[in-house]
PDB file of C-alpha atoms in Angstrom:
ATOM      1  CA  MET A   1     106.816  94.487  73.548  1.00 46.00           C
ATOM      2  CA  PRO A   2     109.581  96.181  74.418  1.00 55.00           C
ATOM      3  CA  TYR A   3     109.214  99.708  77.044  1.00 66.00           C
ATOM      4  CA  ASP A   4     111.687 102.915  76.655  1.00 73.00           C
ATOM      5  CA  GLN A   5     113.050 103.018  79.966  1.00 75.00           C
ATOM      6  CA  SER A   6     116.165 105.013  78.689  1.00 77.00           C
ATOM      7  CA  TRP A   7     115.853 107.570  81.258  1.00 80.00           C
ATOM      8  CA  MET A   8     115.676 105.694  84.030  1.00 85.00           C
ATOM      9  CA  GLY A   9     118.798 104.917  86.719  1.00 88.00           C
ATOM     10  CA  TYR A  10     121.620 101.949  86.574  1.00 90.00           C
ATOM     11  CA  GLY A  11     121.795  98.821  89.170  1.00 91.00           C
ATOM     12  CA  PHE A  12     120.414 100.329  92.955  1.00 92.00           C
ATOM     13  CA  VAL A  13     119.175 103.424  91.685  1.00 94.00           C
ATOM     14  CA  GLY A  14     117.388 102.328  88.937  1.00 92.00           C
ATOM     15  CA  GLY A  15     115.365  99.859  91.163  1.00 93.00           C
ATOM     16  CA  LEU A  16     114.806 102.875  93.688  1.00 95.00           C
ATOM     17  CA  GLU A  17     113.156 104.738  90.598  1.00 95.00           C
ATOM     18  CA  ALA A  18     111.348 101.788  89.489  1.00 94.00           C
ATOM     19  CA  GLY A  19     109.797 101.085  93.621  1.00 96.00           C
ATOM     20  CA  GLY A  20     108.442 104.744  93.583  1.00 96.00           C
ATOM     21  CA  ILE A  21     106.747 104.634  90.337  1.00 95.00           C
ATOM     22  CA  SER A  22     105.313 101.125  91.955  1.00 97.00           C
ATOM     23  CA  ALA A  23     104.960 103.074  95.352  1.00 98.00           C
ATOM     24  CA  VAL A  24     102.784 105.659  93.538  1.00 97.00           C
ATOM     25  CA  ALA A  25     100.770 103.187  91.629  1.00 97.00           C
ATOM     26  CA  GLY A  26      99.866 101.380  95.250  1.00 98.00           C
ATOM     27  CA  VAL A  27      98.383 104.457  96.653  1.00 98.00           C
ATOM     28  CA  VAL A  28      96.108 105.470  94.015  1.00 98.00           C
ATOM     29  CA  LEU A  29      95.259 101.899  93.543  1.00 98.00           C
ATOM     30  CA  PHE A  30      94.096 101.702  97.449  1.00 97.00           C
ATOM     31  CA  VAL A  31      92.790 104.993  97.402  1.00 97.00           C
ATOM     32  CA  LEU A  32      90.552 103.682  93.995  1.00 97.00           C
ATOM     33  CA  PHE A  33      89.672 100.630  95.869  1.00 97.00           C
ATOM     34  CA  HIS A  34      89.262 101.713  98.886  1.00 96.00           C
ATOM     35  CA  ALA A  35      86.268 104.236  97.267  1.00 94.00           C
ATOM     36  CA  ILE A  36      85.212 101.128  95.885  1.00 94.00           C
ATOM     37  CA  GLY A  37      85.369  99.130  98.245  1.00 94.00           C
ATOM     38  CA  ARG A  38      83.639 100.905 100.444  1.00 91.00           C
ATOM     39  CA  ARG A  39      80.332 101.492  99.089  1.00 92.00           C
ATOM     40  CA  GLY A  40      80.838  97.242  98.472  1.00 91.00           C
ATOM     41  CA  GLY A  41      81.315  96.893 101.907  1.00 93.00           C
ATOM     42  CA  TRP A  42      84.800  95.011 101.436  1.00 93.00           C
ATOM     43  CA  SER A  43      86.983  94.046 103.733  1.00 94.00           C
ATOM     44  CA  GLU A  44      90.631  96.065 103.907  1.00 94.00           C
ATOM     45  CA  ALA A  45      92.022  92.543 103.204  1.00 95.00           C
ATOM     46  CA  LYS A  46      90.215  92.588  99.601  1.00 96.00           C
ATOM     47  CA  LYS A  47      90.986  96.264  98.732  1.00 96.00           C
ATOM     48  CA  ILE A  48      94.609  95.784  99.698  1.00 97.00           C
ATOM     49  CA  GLY A  49      94.813  92.088  97.934  1.00 97.00           C
ATOM     50  CA  TRP A  50      93.811  94.005  94.516  1.00 97.00           C
ATOM     51  CA  SER A  51      95.675  96.810  95.069  1.00 97.00           C
ATOM     52  CA  TYR A  52      98.906  94.932  95.341  1.00 98.00           C
ATOM     53  CA  LEU A  53      98.065  92.591  92.702  1.00 98.00           C
ATOM     54  CA  LEU A  54      96.705  95.591  90.206  1.00 98.00           C
ATOM     55  CA  ALA A  55     100.137  97.778  91.188  1.00 97.00           C
ATOM     56  CA  VAL A  56     102.181  94.658  90.655  1.00 97.00           C
ATOM     57  CA  VAL A  57     100.768  93.943  86.794  1.00 97.00           C
ATOM     58  CA  LEU A  58     100.897  97.394  85.958  1.00 96.00           C
ATOM     59  CA  SER A  59     104.485  98.721  87.272  1.00 94.00           C
ATOM     60  CA  ALA A  60     106.358  96.021  87.896  1.00 93.00           C
ATOM     61  CA  GLY A  61     104.666  93.431  84.566  1.00 93.00           C
ATOM     62  CA  GLY A  62     107.333  93.641  82.100  1.00 91.00           C
ATOM     63  CA  ASP A  63     109.877  94.019  84.278  1.00 92.00           C
ATOM     64  CA  ILE A  64     108.563  90.300  86.336  1.00 94.00           C
ATOM     65  CA  GLY A  65     107.702  89.018  82.099  1.00 92.00           C
ATOM     66  CA  ASN A  66     111.686  89.360  81.173  1.00 90.00           C
ATOM     67  CA  LEU A  67     112.586  87.976  84.323  1.00 91.00           C
ATOM     68  CA  PHE A  68     110.866  84.546  84.033  1.00 91.00           C
ATOM     69  CA  TYR A  69     112.228  84.878  79.702  1.00 87.00           C
ATOM     70  CA  PHE A  70     115.225  85.060  80.822  1.00 86.00           C
ATOM     71  CA  ASN A  71     115.478  82.150  83.624  1.00 85.00           C
ATOM     72  CA  TYR A  72     113.025  79.861  82.065  1.00 86.00           C
ATOM     73  CA  GLY A  73     113.164  81.163  78.529  1.00 80.00           C
ATOM     74  CA  ASN A  74     114.230  78.181  75.529  1.00 81.00           C
ATOM     75  CA  LEU A  75     116.762  80.596  73.921  1.00 77.00           C
ATOM     76  CA  GLN A  76     118.293  78.236  71.233  1.00 81.00           C
ATOM     77  CA  SER A  77     121.280  80.202  70.637  1.00 84.00           C
ATOM     78  CA  LEU A  78     123.997  83.129  71.787  1.00 86.00           C
ATOM     79  CA  GLN A  79     122.471  85.347  69.068  1.00 89.00           C
ATOM     80  CA  LEU A  80     118.353  84.990  70.040  1.00 85.00           C
ATOM     81  CA  LEU A  81     119.885  85.986  73.906  1.00 85.00           C
ATOM     82  CA  ARG A  82     122.156  88.762  72.706  1.00 88.00           C
ATOM     83  CA  ALA A  83     118.853  90.191  70.885  1.00 87.00           C
ATOM     84  CA  LYS A  84     116.537  89.667  73.808  1.00 85.00           C
ATOM     85  CA  LEU A  85     119.606  91.524  75.989  1.00 86.00           C
ATOM     86  CA  ALA A  86     119.581  93.826  74.072  1.00 88.00           C
ATOM     87  CA  GLU A  87     115.798  95.325  74.694  1.00 87.00           C
ATOM     88  CA  VAL A  88     116.401  95.212  78.193  1.00 88.00           C
ATOM     89  CA  HIS A  89     117.395  98.277  79.931  1.00 85.00           C
ATOM     90  CA  ASP A  90     119.741  97.430  82.531  1.00 88.00           C
ATOM     91  CA  PRO A  91     119.522  93.015  82.428  1.00 88.00           C
ATOM     92  CA  ASP A  92     122.415  92.799  85.478  1.00 91.00           C
ATOM     93  CA  ASN A  93     119.784  94.417  87.213  1.00 92.00           C
ATOM     94  CA  LEU A  94     117.184  93.543  86.789  1.00 92.00           C
ATOM     95  CA  GLY A  95     116.202  90.891  89.775  1.00 93.00           C
ATOM     96  CA  THR A  96     116.717  93.905  92.065  1.00 95.00           C
ATOM     97  CA  ARG A  97     114.572  96.419  90.082  1.00 95.00           C
ATOM     98  CA  VAL A  98     111.606  93.747  90.327  1.00 96.00           C
ATOM     99  CA  PHE A  99     112.498  92.952  94.119  1.00 97.00           C
ATOM    100  CA  CYS A 100     112.637  97.329  94.279  1.00 97.00           C
ATOM    101  CA  GLU A 101     108.460  97.656  92.121  1.00 97.00           C
ATOM    102  CA  LEU A 102     107.708  94.279  94.353  1.00 98.00           C
ATOM    103  CA  VAL A 103     108.195  96.396  97.653  1.00 98.00           C
ATOM    104  CA  GLY A 104     107.775  99.780  96.378  1.00 98.00           C
ATOM    105  CA  ALA A 105     104.214  98.803  95.594  1.00 98.00           C
ATOM    106  CA  GLY A 106     104.012  97.460  99.305  1.00 98.00           C
ATOM    107  CA  VAL A 107     104.806 100.574 100.962  1.00 98.00           C
ATOM    108  CA  GLY A 108     102.764 102.975  98.470  1.00 98.00           C
ATOM    109  CA  ILE A 109      99.777 100.631 100.038  1.00 98.00           C
ATOM    110  CA  TRP A 110     100.898 100.819 103.438  1.00 98.00           C
ATOM    111  CA  LEU A 111     101.551 104.848 103.934  1.00 97.00           C
ATOM    112  CA  ALA A 112      98.100 105.049 101.537  1.00 97.00           C
ATOM    113  CA  TRP A 113      96.147 103.443 104.232  1.00 96.00           C
ATOM    114  CA  LEU A 114      98.184 104.618 107.364  1.00 96.00           C
ATOM    115  CA  ALA A 115      96.894 108.082 105.334  1.00 96.00           C
ATOM    116  CA  ILE A 116      93.109 107.612 105.451  1.00 94.00           C
ATOM    117  CA  ASP A 117      92.861 105.152 108.564  1.00 90.00           C
ATOM    118  CA  ARG A 118      94.627 108.693 110.353  1.00 91.00           C
ATOM    119  CA  ARG A 119      92.417 110.724 108.637  1.00 86.00           C
ATOM    120  CA  ALA A 120      88.850 108.695 109.660  1.00 83.00           C
ATOM    121  CA  ARG A 121      90.060 108.199 113.277  1.00 86.00           C
ATOM    122  CA  ARG A 122      90.744 111.913 113.745  1.00 85.00           C
ATOM    123  CA  GLY A 123      86.278 112.308 111.748  1.00 77.00           C
ATOM    124  CA  ALA A 124      85.204 109.408 114.644  1.00 78.00           C
ATOM    125  CA  ARG A 125      86.978 111.953 117.327  1.00 78.00           C
ATOM    126  CA  ALA A 126      85.668 114.759 116.332  1.00 79.00           C
ATOM    127  CA  SER A 127      82.345 113.258 115.927  1.00 78.00           C
ATOM    128  CA  ARG A 128      82.715 112.187 119.613  1.00 74.00           C
ATOM    129  CA  GLY A 129      83.026 115.440 120.982  1.00 61.00           C
TER     130      GLY A 129
END
């Protein structure tokens, strides 16, 4: 299933843009899972794990699928390979984009965790007096 990435840059710039999207997804999902997990008594590891998994699946799933397909798919002809490569935005830097998406999701979750932790500590200090 091809999706339009024509607006995205090429090379490392495109990787940074994809990583930024993954970071935003990580922030949103961690905030969501923090709210859910707080009521359910989840550990921080469970909140981070589910947030990371969903952020990667949602923001990097297509690129990871293409990366695996080109490495392990059974391409029987040069014409099929050309057709599949034509559907992918910047196939030369697909690995860079996937790496940036994986790192971006982690960075987004880490930033959200820091912000929530800082807010909780500030609230604990205020209640102590």
